[in-house]
Short mmCIF file of C-alpha atoms and ligand atoms in Angstrom, two decimals:
data_model
loop_
_atom_site.label_atom_id
_atom_site.label_comp_id
_atom_site.label_asym_id
_atom_site.label_seq_id
_atom_site.Cartn_x
_atom_site.Cartn_y
_atom_site.Cartn_z
CA MET A 1 0.38 5.44 15.63
CA ASN A 2 1.06 2.51 18.21
CA GLU A 3 0.76 -0.81 17.23
CA VAL A 4 -2.86 -2.12 18.12
CA LYS A 5 -3.05 -4.76 21.32
CA HIS A 6 -4.24 -7.71 20.84
CA ALA A 7 -5.02 -7.92 24.63
CA GLN A 8 -8.24 -9.53 25.79
CA PRO A 9 -10.50 -7.78 26.65
CA GLN A 10 -11.39 -6.64 30.15
CA ALA A 11 -14.46 -7.69 31.26
CA GLN A 12 -15.70 -5.55 35.22
CA GLN A 13 -18.51 -6.42 35.61
CA ALA A 14 -21.11 -10.19 34.56
CA PRO A 15 -22.96 -9.37 31.85
CA ALA A 16 -26.11 -8.40 32.91
CA ARG A 17 -24.42 -5.51 35.38
CA PRO A 18 -23.46 -2.58 33.54
CA LEU A 19 -20.34 -3.54 31.52
CA TYR A 20 -17.50 -1.82 29.21
CA ILE A 21 -14.61 -3.23 27.44
CA THR A 22 -11.34 -1.57 26.78
CA MET A 23 -8.53 -2.44 24.29
CA HIS A 24 -5.58 -0.59 25.22
CA GLU A 25 -4.93 0.51 28.61
CA ASN A 26 -4.07 4.42 27.06
CA ASP A 27 -7.72 4.21 25.67
CA ASN A 28 -9.67 7.11 27.35
CA VAL A 29 -12.63 5.84 26.27
CA ALA A 30 -14.32 1.82 26.17
CA ILE A 31 -17.78 0.59 24.67
CA VAL A 32 -20.40 -0.17 25.91
CA ALA A 33 -21.15 -4.36 26.10
CA ASN A 34 -24.49 -4.92 27.63
CA ASP A 35 -27.53 -5.59 25.23
CA GLY A 36 -29.90 -3.04 24.57
CA GLY A 37 -27.68 -0.19 26.16
CA LEU A 38 -27.01 1.37 29.19
CA PRO A 39 -29.29 4.41 30.58
CA ALA A 40 -27.60 7.56 32.23
CA GLY A 41 -26.80 6.91 35.92
CA ALA A 42 -25.64 3.29 35.36
CA THR A 43 -22.31 2.52 36.99
CA PHE A 44 -19.67 -0.31 36.46
CA SER A 45 -17.74 -1.82 39.05
CA SER A 46 -15.14 1.08 38.09
CA GLY A 47 -17.31 3.37 39.70
CA LEU A 48 -17.39 5.66 36.33
CA THR A 49 -20.96 6.58 36.06
CA LEU A 50 -22.84 7.77 32.65
CA VAL A 51 -24.04 10.64 32.27
CA GLU A 52 -26.03 10.03 29.77
CA ALA A 53 -27.65 7.18 27.75
CA VAL A 54 -24.91 4.80 25.56
CA PRO A 55 -26.84 2.44 23.24
CA GLN A 56 -24.43 -0.96 23.10
CA GLY A 57 -21.01 -0.70 21.27
CA HIS A 58 -20.79 3.01 22.06
CA LYS A 59 -18.28 4.67 23.89
CA VAL A 60 -17.72 6.30 27.05
CA ALA A 61 -15.59 8.97 27.86
CA LEU A 62 -13.42 7.46 30.84
CA ALA A 63 -12.38 10.36 31.39
CA ASP A 64 -12.38 14.23 31.63
CA LEU A 65 -11.62 15.22 27.96
CA ARG A 66 -11.36 18.57 26.71
CA GLU A 67 -12.16 20.02 23.19
CA GLY A 68 -9.88 19.04 21.04
CA ASP A 69 -8.37 16.71 23.36
CA PRO A 70 -7.28 12.60 21.45
CA VAL A 71 -10.24 10.46 21.74
CA ILE A 72 -7.96 7.28 22.24
CA ARG A 73 -9.15 3.77 21.07
CA TYR A 74 -6.61 0.86 20.45
CA ASN A 75 -3.79 2.32 21.46
CA VAL A 76 -4.18 4.95 18.21
CA VAL A 77 -5.56 8.18 17.98
CA ILE A 78 -9.07 8.04 16.55
CA GLY A 79 -10.54 11.53 16.21
CA TYR A 80 -10.61 15.09 18.53
CA ALA A 81 -12.93 15.95 20.81
CA LEU A 82 -14.84 18.70 19.55
CA LYS A 83 -15.83 20.29 22.45
CA ASP A 84 -15.70 19.41 26.63
CA LEU A 85 -16.95 15.47 26.92
CA PRO A 86 -16.52 14.85 30.59
CA ARG A 87 -16.05 11.34 32.11
CA GLY A 88 -18.60 9.32 31.62
CA SER A 89 -20.43 11.02 28.49
CA TRP A 90 -20.98 9.03 24.78
CA VAL A 91 -18.61 9.47 22.41
CA ASN A 92 -19.85 9.45 18.77
CA GLU A 93 -18.85 10.77 15.25
CA ARG A 94 -21.10 13.83 15.93
CA VAL A 95 -18.75 14.67 19.03
CA ILE A 96 -14.83 13.82 16.71
CA ARG A 97 -12.92 14.99 14.67
CA MET A 98 -11.22 12.22 12.14
CA PRO A 99 -7.84 12.40 12.23
CA ALA A 100 -5.59 12.63 9.07
CA ALA A 101 -3.99 9.54 7.00
CA PRO A 102 -0.91 8.17 7.60
CA GLU A 103 0.88 10.33 4.67
CA LEU A 104 2.93 7.38 2.74
CA ASP A 105 5.99 9.41 1.45
CA SER A 106 7.32 8.84 5.43
CA LEU A 107 6.30 5.85 7.18
CA PRO A 108 8.24 3.17 9.14
CA VAL A 109 9.14 0.34 6.69
CA CYS A 110 10.37 -3.41 8.33
CA THR A 111 10.86 -1.20 12.40
CA ARG A 112 8.57 -3.73 13.81
CA VAL A 113 8.74 -7.26 12.18
CA PRO A 114 7.67 -10.07 14.11
CA ALA A 115 9.78 -13.32 14.35
CA GLN A 116 8.80 -15.92 12.15
CA LEU A 117 5.32 -17.34 14.46
CA PRO A 118 6.26 -21.48 15.27
CA PRO A 119 5.28 -23.91 12.95
CA LEU A 120 2.51 -26.10 14.23
CA ASP A 121 2.10 -29.62 12.91
CA GLY A 122 -0.91 -32.08 12.37
CA TYR A 123 -3.45 -30.58 10.85
CA THR A 124 -5.86 -32.10 7.61
CA PHE A 125 -8.63 -31.44 5.58
CA GLU A 126 -9.88 -33.25 2.77
CA GLY A 127 -9.43 -31.72 -0.23
CA TYR A 128 -9.45 -31.94 -4.16
CA ARG A 129 -6.24 -31.64 -4.91
CA ASN A 130 -5.47 -31.01 -8.91
CA ALA A 131 -2.70 -31.41 -11.48
CA ASP A 132 -1.59 -27.64 -10.76
CA GLY A 133 -0.78 -28.74 -7.05
CA SER A 134 -3.62 -26.49 -6.06
CA VAL A 135 -6.38 -28.08 -3.63
CA GLY A 136 -10.46 -27.68 -4.13
CA THR A 137 -12.85 -27.57 -0.96
CA ARG A 138 -15.90 -28.32 -3.11
CA ASN A 139 -16.22 -29.72 -6.79
CA ILE A 140 -17.52 -27.34 -8.99
CA LEU A 141 -18.60 -27.01 -12.43
CA ALA A 142 -17.63 -23.41 -12.73
CA ILE A 143 -18.82 -21.64 -16.44
CA THR A 144 -17.11 -18.69 -17.48
CA THR A 145 -19.17 -15.94 -19.18
CA THR A 146 -17.68 -13.13 -21.24
CA VAL A 147 -20.12 -11.13 -21.13
CA GLN A 148 -23.34 -10.33 -18.73
CA CYS A 149 -25.77 -11.22 -23.20
CA VAL A 150 -25.18 -14.66 -22.35
CA GLU A 151 -26.49 -14.78 -18.50
CA GLY A 152 -29.87 -15.64 -19.47
CA VAL A 153 -28.93 -18.74 -21.63
CA VAL A 154 -26.40 -19.43 -19.08
CA GLU A 155 -28.82 -19.28 -16.18
CA PHE A 156 -31.27 -21.58 -18.49
CA ALA A 157 -28.60 -24.15 -19.22
CA VAL A 158 -27.19 -24.24 -15.70
CA ARG A 159 -31.16 -25.32 -14.29
CA ARG A 160 -30.90 -27.97 -17.05
CA ILE A 161 -27.36 -29.57 -16.30
CA LYS A 162 -28.27 -29.62 -12.28
CA ASP A 163 -31.99 -31.63 -13.06
CA GLU A 164 -30.30 -33.39 -15.69
CA LEU A 165 -26.51 -34.22 -15.86
CA LEU A 166 -25.37 -33.49 -11.84
CA PRO A 167 -28.02 -36.24 -10.42
CA ARG A 168 -25.54 -38.54 -12.37
CA TYR A 169 -22.27 -37.01 -11.38
CA PRO A 170 -23.10 -37.25 -8.11
CA ASN A 171 -19.70 -36.50 -6.56
CA VAL A 172 -20.24 -33.05 -8.01
CA ASP A 173 -21.25 -30.38 -5.87
CA ASP A 174 -22.79 -27.67 -8.10
CA VAL A 175 -22.45 -26.32 -11.21
CA VAL A 176 -22.57 -22.68 -11.09
CA GLY A 177 -23.00 -19.97 -13.77
CA LEU A 178 -19.44 -16.71 -13.89
CA GLU A 179 -22.24 -14.51 -14.68
CA HIS A 180 -21.18 -11.40 -14.83
CA THR A 181 -22.03 -6.98 -15.52
CA TYR A 182 -18.98 -6.85 -17.54
CA GLY A 183 -17.40 -7.56 -21.04
CA CYS A 184 -19.35 -5.35 -23.38
CA GLY A 185 -19.75 -1.33 -23.25
CA VAL A 186 -16.04 -0.82 -21.19
CA ALA A 187 -12.88 0.56 -22.91
CA ILE A 188 -11.13 -2.89 -22.70
CA ASP A 189 -7.69 -1.21 -23.06
CA ALA A 190 -7.84 1.24 -20.67
CA PRO A 191 -4.74 0.14 -18.23
CA ASP A 192 -7.32 -0.39 -15.49
CA ALA A 193 -9.12 -2.96 -17.31
CA ASN A 194 -6.82 -4.97 -16.25
CA ILE A 195 -8.71 -5.84 -13.49
CA PRO A 196 -11.66 -6.69 -14.36
CA ILE A 197 -10.46 -9.37 -17.01
CA ARG A 198 -7.69 -11.17 -14.88
CA THR A 199 -10.43 -10.96 -12.29
CA ILE A 200 -12.91 -12.67 -14.83
CA ARG A 201 -9.90 -15.34 -15.42
CA ASN A 202 -8.03 -15.78 -12.55
CA ILE A 203 -11.80 -16.67 -10.99
CA ALA A 204 -12.39 -19.30 -14.06
CA LEU A 205 -9.02 -21.12 -11.90
CA ASN A 206 -10.13 -20.82 -8.83
CA PRO A 207 -9.07 -24.63 -7.23
CA ASN A 208 -12.73 -25.28 -6.63
CA PHE A 209 -13.57 -26.21 -10.02
CA GLY A 210 -10.52 -28.64 -10.95
CA GLY A 211 -8.69 -27.18 -13.56
CA GLU A 212 -12.03 -28.15 -16.26
CA VAL A 213 -12.64 -24.22 -17.54
CA MET A 214 -15.78 -23.27 -20.44
CA ILE A 215 -16.44 -20.47 -21.40
CA VAL A 216 -19.67 -19.29 -22.92
CA SER A 217 -19.89 -16.46 -25.12
CA LEU A 218 -21.82 -13.59 -27.71
CA GLY A 219 -19.61 -13.66 -30.28
CA CYS A 220 -18.86 -10.21 -30.64
CA GLU A 221 -18.35 -8.83 -27.24
CA LYS A 222 -15.30 -6.75 -26.41
CA LEU A 223 -14.39 -8.65 -24.74
CA GLN A 224 -13.27 -11.77 -26.82
CA PRO A 225 -12.35 -15.28 -25.33
CA THR A 226 -9.06 -14.91 -26.43
CA ARG A 227 -8.75 -12.07 -23.93
CA LEU A 228 -8.99 -14.11 -20.95
CA ILE A 229 -6.72 -18.02 -22.90
CA GLY A 230 -4.56 -16.16 -25.60
CA ALA A 231 -3.03 -13.99 -22.40
CA GLY A 232 -1.57 -17.76 -21.06
CA THR A 233 -3.12 -17.59 -17.92
CA ILE A 234 -6.11 -20.28 -18.95
CA PRO A 235 -3.53 -22.91 -19.77
CA ILE A 236 -4.79 -24.92 -23.02
CA GLN A 237 -3.74 -28.58 -21.63
CA LYS A 238 -5.08 -30.80 -24.53
CA GLU A 239 -6.41 -29.80 -28.02
CA GLY A 240 -9.66 -27.67 -28.35
CA GLU A 241 -10.08 -26.54 -24.72
CA PRO A 242 -10.79 -24.66 -22.47
CA ASP A 243 -14.10 -25.46 -23.74
CA VAL A 244 -15.57 -21.95 -25.81
CA VAL A 245 -18.95 -22.07 -27.27
CA CYS A 246 -19.81 -18.92 -28.79
CA LEU A 247 -24.08 -18.29 -29.06
CA GLN A 248 -23.18 -16.35 -32.51
CA ASP A 249 -21.97 -19.40 -34.10
CA GLU A 250 -23.79 -20.32 -37.03
CA GLN A 251 -23.72 -24.07 -36.12
CA HIS A 252 -26.72 -22.44 -34.03
CA VAL A 253 -29.76 -23.01 -35.42
CA GLY A 254 -32.14 -22.29 -32.42
CA PHE A 255 -31.99 -21.21 -28.78
CA ALA A 256 -31.89 -24.89 -28.03
CA SER A 257 -29.04 -25.87 -29.91
CA MET A 258 -26.93 -23.43 -28.02
CA ILE A 259 -28.42 -24.94 -24.68
CA ASP A 260 -27.47 -28.45 -26.53
CA SER A 261 -24.38 -27.12 -27.44
CA ILE A 262 -23.67 -25.98 -23.19
CA MET A 263 -24.99 -29.03 -22.03
CA THR A 264 -22.70 -31.09 -23.83
CA THR A 265 -19.92 -29.15 -23.79
CA ALA A 266 -20.47 -29.77 -19.92
CA GLU A 267 -20.93 -33.20 -19.31
CA ARG A 268 -17.62 -33.61 -20.81
CA HIS A 269 -16.03 -31.31 -18.11
CA LEU A 270 -18.52 -32.92 -15.86
CA GLU A 271 -17.66 -37.20 -16.18
CA ARG A 272 -13.66 -35.33 -15.04
CA LEU A 273 -15.19 -33.22 -11.91
CA ASN A 274 -16.65 -37.15 -10.88
CA ALA A 275 -13.72 -38.65 -10.77
CA ARG A 276 -12.40 -36.47 -8.39
CA LYS A 277 -11.58 -38.57 -4.80
CA ARG A 278 -10.75 -36.29 -1.28
CA GLU A 279 -7.67 -37.40 -0.07
CA THR A 280 -6.46 -36.20 3.03
CA CYS A 281 -4.05 -32.78 2.96
CA PRO A 282 -2.37 -30.41 5.08
CA ALA A 283 -3.39 -27.15 6.49
CA ALA A 284 -0.72 -25.28 4.36
CA ASP A 285 -2.92 -26.43 1.47
CA LEU A 286 -5.85 -23.97 2.59
CA VAL A 287 -6.10 -20.38 1.01
CA VAL A 288 -8.26 -18.53 2.63
CA GLY A 289 -9.43 -14.86 2.10
CA MET A 290 -11.06 -12.92 5.72
CA GLN A 291 -13.29 -10.73 4.88
CA CYS A 292 -15.41 -8.44 7.53
CA GLY A 293 -18.98 -6.23 6.73
CA GLY A 294 -22.15 -4.97 8.12
CA SER A 295 -18.98 -3.38 11.00
CA ASP A 296 -20.03 -2.50 15.07
CA ALA A 297 -17.55 -1.63 17.71
CA PHE A 298 -17.38 -5.59 18.66
CA SER A 299 -16.41 -6.58 15.53
CA GLY A 300 -12.33 -5.01 16.41
CA VAL A 301 -13.46 -6.36 20.20
CA THR A 302 -14.18 -10.62 19.67
CA ALA A 303 -14.67 -11.51 15.95
CA ASN A 304 -11.53 -10.02 13.89
CA PRO A 305 -9.20 -10.36 16.35
CA ALA A 306 -10.43 -14.34 17.60
CA VAL A 307 -10.40 -13.87 13.06
CA GLY A 308 -6.69 -12.84 14.01
CA PHE A 309 -5.96 -15.51 16.33
CA ALA A 310 -6.74 -18.06 13.30
CA THR A 311 -4.77 -16.63 10.90
CA ASP A 312 -2.19 -16.76 13.09
CA LEU A 313 -2.64 -20.73 13.81
CA LEU A 314 -3.38 -20.86 9.79
CA VAL A 315 0.48 -18.99 8.61
CA ARG A 316 1.66 -21.22 11.53
CA ALA A 317 0.54 -24.48 9.71
CA GLY A 318 1.98 -23.37 6.68
CA ALA A 319 -1.61 -21.91 5.50
CA THR A 320 -2.08 -18.76 3.07
CA VAL A 321 -4.41 -16.30 4.94
CA MET A 322 -5.64 -13.17 3.20
CA PHE A 323 -6.55 -9.48 4.36
CA SER A 324 -7.86 -7.14 2.43
CA GLU A 325 -10.35 -4.01 1.91
CA VAL A 326 -7.66 -1.26 1.33
CA THR A 327 -9.58 1.40 2.81
CA GLU A 328 -10.16 -0.65 5.98
CA VAL A 329 -6.51 -0.44 6.32
CA ARG A 330 -5.06 2.90 5.02
CA ASP A 331 -5.40 4.26 8.33
CA GLY A 332 -2.95 1.89 9.54
CA ILE A 333 -0.69 1.67 7.35
CA ASP A 334 1.99 2.42 8.30
CA GLN A 335 1.43 -0.55 11.42
CA LEU A 336 2.07 -2.85 8.28
CA THR A 337 5.14 -1.30 6.65
CA ALA A 338 6.27 -1.78 10.02
CA ARG A 339 5.71 -5.15 10.47
CA ALA A 340 6.05 -6.10 6.50
CA ALA A 341 8.74 -8.82 6.10
CA THR A 342 10.95 -7.03 3.55
CA PRO A 343 11.22 -3.59 2.59
CA GLU A 344 9.73 -5.19 -1.32
CA VAL A 345 6.97 -6.19 1.12
CA ALA A 346 6.40 -2.74 2.81
CA GLU A 347 6.94 -0.27 -0.91
CA ALA A 348 3.99 -2.87 -2.85
CA LEU A 349 1.91 -2.00 0.56
CA VAL A 350 2.35 1.68 -0.23
CA LYS A 351 1.70 1.16 -3.91
CA GLN A 352 -1.39 -0.38 -3.64
CA MET A 353 -2.81 2.56 -1.16
CA ALA A 354 -1.26 5.15 -2.79
CA TRP A 355 -3.01 3.88 -6.64
CA TYR A 356 -6.45 3.38 -3.89
CA ASP A 357 -6.02 7.44 -2.74
CA GLN A 358 -6.12 8.50 -6.61
CA TYR A 359 -8.37 6.36 -7.58
CA LEU A 360 -10.80 7.51 -4.86
CA GLU A 361 -9.97 10.88 -5.01
CA LYS A 362 -10.57 11.03 -9.17
CA GLY A 363 -14.16 10.21 -7.32
CA GLU A 364 -13.64 12.37 -4.80
CA VAL A 365 -13.83 11.17 -1.96
CA ASP A 366 -11.67 9.78 0.38
CA ARG A 367 -11.10 6.44 2.40
CA SER A 368 -13.59 7.99 5.00
CA ALA A 369 -16.60 7.32 2.11
CA ASN A 370 -15.96 3.68 3.65
CA THR A 371 -18.63 3.75 6.48
CA THR A 372 -22.23 3.10 6.59
CA PRO A 373 -25.22 4.74 9.12
CA GLY A 374 -25.14 0.87 10.80
CA ASN A 375 -21.79 0.53 11.46
CA LYS A 376 -22.16 4.32 13.05
CA LYS A 377 -25.26 3.50 14.40
CA GLY A 378 -23.21 0.30 15.81
CA GLY A 379 -21.18 2.41 17.60
CA LEU A 380 -18.42 2.88 14.96
CA SER A 381 -17.94 6.39 14.90
CA ASN A 382 -14.85 7.34 12.01
CA ILE A 383 -13.07 4.96 8.99
CA VAL A 384 -10.19 5.09 11.36
CA GLU A 385 -11.76 3.50 14.34
CA LYS A 386 -13.15 1.01 11.37
CA ALA A 387 -9.79 0.36 10.36
CA MET A 388 -8.15 -0.21 13.63
CA GLY A 389 -10.89 -3.13 14.31
CA SER A 390 -10.75 -4.71 10.47
CA ILE A 391 -6.72 -4.82 10.96
CA VAL A 392 -6.70 -7.15 13.72
CA LYS A 393 -8.22 -9.64 10.94
CA SER A 394 -4.48 -10.12 10.18
CA GLY A 395 -3.34 -11.75 13.08
CA THR A 396 0.23 -11.19 14.67
CA GLY A 397 2.78 -12.16 12.27
CA PRO A 398 4.75 -10.50 9.02
CA ILE A 399 3.67 -10.04 6.55
CA HIS A 400 4.77 -11.90 3.74
CA GLY A 401 3.76 -10.67 0.21
CA VAL A 402 0.93 -7.90 -1.37
CA SER A 403 -1.11 -9.05 -4.69
CA GLY A 404 -2.40 -6.56 -6.92
CA PRO A 405 -6.63 -6.40 -7.25
CA GLY A 406 -8.04 -9.57 -8.90
CA GLU A 407 -4.20 -11.21 -8.91
CA LYS A 408 -3.78 -14.62 -9.08
CA VAL A 409 -1.85 -15.04 -4.94
CA THR A 410 0.96 -18.62 -4.94
CA GLN A 411 2.90 -17.55 -2.22
CA LYS A 412 2.43 -19.14 0.96
CA GLY A 413 1.86 -16.70 4.59
CA LEU A 414 0.09 -14.01 4.86
CA ILE A 415 -0.78 -11.77 2.42
CA TYR A 416 -1.81 -8.32 1.63
CA ALA A 417 -4.53 -9.09 -1.23
CA ALA A 418 -5.55 -5.20 -2.40
CA THR A 419 -9.48 -5.51 -2.69
CA PRO A 420 -12.26 -2.27 -1.81
CA ALA A 421 -14.21 -3.55 0.84
CA GLY A 422 -17.54 -3.80 -0.75
CA ASP A 423 -18.54 -7.15 0.59
CA PHE A 424 -19.03 -8.88 -3.08
CA VAL A 425 -16.58 -6.75 -4.27
CA CYS A 426 -13.73 -7.97 -1.53
CA GLY A 427 -15.46 -11.80 -2.15
CA THR A 428 -15.04 -11.46 -5.74
CA LEU A 429 -11.30 -10.25 -6.02
CA GLN A 430 -9.94 -13.11 -3.38
CA LEU A 431 -12.48 -15.73 -5.40
CA ALA A 432 -9.92 -14.18 -8.20
CA ALA A 433 -6.89 -14.98 -5.31
CA GLY A 434 -7.50 -18.41 -5.12
CA ILE A 435 -9.39 -18.71 -2.05
CA ASN A 436 -10.79 -22.33 -1.14
CA MET A 437 -12.33 -20.83 1.82
CA HIS A 438 -13.71 -18.18 3.16
CA VAL A 439 -14.09 -16.58 6.20
CA PHE A 440 -17.09 -13.43 7.50
CA THR A 441 -17.19 -11.57 10.06
CA THR A 442 -20.32 -9.98 11.00
CA GLY A 443 -21.64 -7.68 14.11
CA ARG A 444 -24.82 -5.83 12.66
CA GLY A 445 -25.71 -8.78 10.05
CA THR A 446 -25.59 -10.11 7.03
CA PRO A 447 -26.43 -13.43 5.44
CA TYR A 448 -23.70 -13.21 3.79
CA GLY A 449 -22.62 -16.33 1.40
CA LEU A 450 -20.76 -17.06 -2.34
CA ALA A 451 -21.69 -20.07 -5.01
CA GLU A 452 -18.05 -20.50 -5.62
CA VAL A 453 -16.26 -21.43 -2.27
CA PRO A 454 -17.87 -22.42 1.16
CA VAL A 455 -18.16 -18.21 3.45
CA ILE A 456 -18.41 -19.57 7.44
CA LYS A 457 -19.47 -16.44 9.37
CA VAL A 458 -18.84 -15.27 12.48
CA SER A 459 -20.61 -13.18 14.81
CA THR A 460 -19.53 -10.31 16.69
CA ARG A 461 -22.45 -10.43 19.66
CA ASN A 462 -24.10 -12.81 21.19
CA ASP A 463 -27.89 -11.32 20.77
CA LEU A 464 -26.86 -11.93 16.64
CA ALA A 465 -26.05 -14.93 16.84
CA ARG A 466 -28.79 -15.76 18.99
CA ARG A 467 -31.22 -14.15 16.57
CA TRP A 468 -29.29 -15.41 13.50
CA HIS A 469 -28.68 -18.41 15.15
CA ASP A 470 -29.13 -20.59 11.39
CA LEU A 471 -26.68 -18.14 9.89
CA MET A 472 -24.26 -17.37 12.13
CA ASP A 473 -21.42 -20.51 12.24
CA VAL A 474 -19.36 -18.68 15.29
CA ASN A 475 -19.88 -17.21 17.67
CA ALA A 476 -17.78 -14.99 19.26
CA GLY A 477 -19.62 -12.42 21.29
CA ARG A 478 -18.91 -14.51 24.19
CA ILE A 479 -15.32 -13.00 24.58
CA ALA A 480 -17.35 -9.72 25.21
CA THR A 481 -19.18 -11.57 28.60
CA GLY A 482 -16.15 -13.13 29.04
CA GLU A 483 -17.68 -16.56 27.79
CA ALA A 484 -15.00 -17.46 26.36
CA THR A 485 -11.75 -16.17 25.33
CA ILE A 486 -10.02 -14.82 21.82
CA GLU A 487 -7.91 -18.40 21.75
CA ASP A 488 -11.05 -20.33 22.79
CA ILE A 489 -12.65 -18.89 19.46
CA GLY A 490 -9.56 -18.32 17.41
CA TRP A 491 -8.98 -21.92 18.35
CA GLU A 492 -13.11 -22.79 17.11
CA LEU A 493 -12.85 -21.06 14.18
CA PHE A 494 -9.58 -22.95 13.14
CA HIS A 495 -11.73 -26.29 13.87
CA THR A 496 -14.24 -25.17 11.67
CA ILE A 497 -12.39 -23.82 8.17
CA LEU A 498 -10.47 -27.69 8.50
CA ALA A 499 -14.12 -28.84 8.75
CA VAL A 500 -15.67 -27.04 6.27
CA ALA A 501 -13.18 -27.69 3.72
CA SER A 502 -13.73 -31.36 4.36
CA GLY A 503 -17.15 -31.01 3.21
CA LYS A 504 -19.12 -30.09 6.27
CA LYS A 505 -21.68 -27.26 5.29
CA SER A 506 -21.71 -23.80 6.34
CA TRP A 507 -24.96 -22.14 7.20
CA ALA A 508 -25.10 -20.21 3.82
CA GLU A 509 -24.64 -23.48 2.04
CA HIS A 510 -26.37 -25.42 3.44
CA TRP A 511 -29.06 -22.73 2.71
CA LYS A 512 -28.02 -21.99 -0.58
CA ILE A 513 -26.80 -17.78 0.20
CA LYS A 514 -25.58 -17.00 -2.94
CA ASN A 515 -24.45 -13.10 -3.67
CA ALA A 516 -23.38 -11.95 -7.25
CA LEU A 517 -19.55 -11.32 -8.41
CA VAL A 518 -19.32 -8.38 -8.44
CA LEU A 519 -15.82 -7.17 -10.73
CA PHE A 520 -14.11 -4.27 -9.83
CA ASN A 521 -13.75 -2.05 -12.72
CA PRO A 522 -11.41 0.94 -12.09
CA ALA A 523 -11.62 2.11 -16.00
CA PRO A 524 -14.83 4.08 -18.18
CA VAL A 525 -17.52 2.52 -19.44
CA THR A 526 -17.85 3.82 -22.92
CA1 CA B 1 -16.37 -5.82 3.28
#
């Protein structure tokens, strides 16, 4: 497969006239840009006439395709025609066959390593510097839980902390219970259980929580607090810390006693968090997680290329940028191993892909199980096409490092943080990896938000940005209509990241939209 070109989409005409977008000169399909799609007979400035109606974001054949011919988008074979498709036909998932995923044992390694991107100096944000050198973009008290059993109690306590304590600590932004469904009824010693366990442990250490770790435990659960602390990743800084409140402890007589205990513990941490002050930090201290969800055919044309441009800017400024979502890079893994900075990075990429292939195989599916009805309605015929549009979030630089699901990332540069593509699972694992900013692109539209880290949402289409004007932070749809370039939106996103990192609220924060943490547990449940 060839490299995806980050070419500026070619706007053929003014937006009100029939308009299609091609990604590469070798492509034999393009997508219809017009809101609402186009009817049969619509003629483009190139002379191409639609032989049938084509919805917005869906593909039109630019040339006569014979049965078995490759269908090419992003200069990559995204499928093979299942029947003859004359020029001007609607090319959708029903008329193309998906190609096989690249074999993992014959990939190009470091064959197209891009030159290091030139440095970008002078950009800063106002953040909370932590003792370990990391920087928070928010000042949050997070209460780690070891098991779902304590959730109701923690929720009750968080409400009281917010009502009664938080007003006295005005520098603290929020109090968040890190609730999840793991902790008991699981094969805790299974090899793959290390993934959910290290995820919980590393989320507690997210830079936005200022190193103030407190844990609420039930007492009899499988995930004993010692599995989080004893492993050494949650450092014991002072005697008795991290604080653990155990609900089954004999000292607790009655519900009020448990709540008092959580509140007293919380207050000690609130006092210290309240002393944190924002200070000017270089953009190099940003750790940004890139993700897409509710994707359509515009994701890979507008929003994701703009994210890719911002990724390059961030990497040039010395920041850490993560891209993830294994099933959405699997079909372009040859591009990534070719871009790996070192053979070790390429090998680590392959290792993550192979592990995930096996994981999917156990469930008797493959990466094609990724695509949703909404993706297809939005014009994405299959996972190959979706992956080509997803990978462009990684920009154009060399890939500097790879991390496994739930591992903490300490390296700078462009990192592949392996996660499932499911939005909440990916977001949860990126939190564990240590992001202090999250960028999320969407075409179909999802109101996604996290309590733990600010989420900036980027719309792929003008129509979504218009309808969801108070949910989308950046509109990349203007790229499709020629009103803005990928570079324009990339810079806008970069500046938005710096502003939100400094305290400006994203729309998800404004409305307090908070999705649940969802742990990735590939190990058996008992
Ligand atoms: Ca996703």
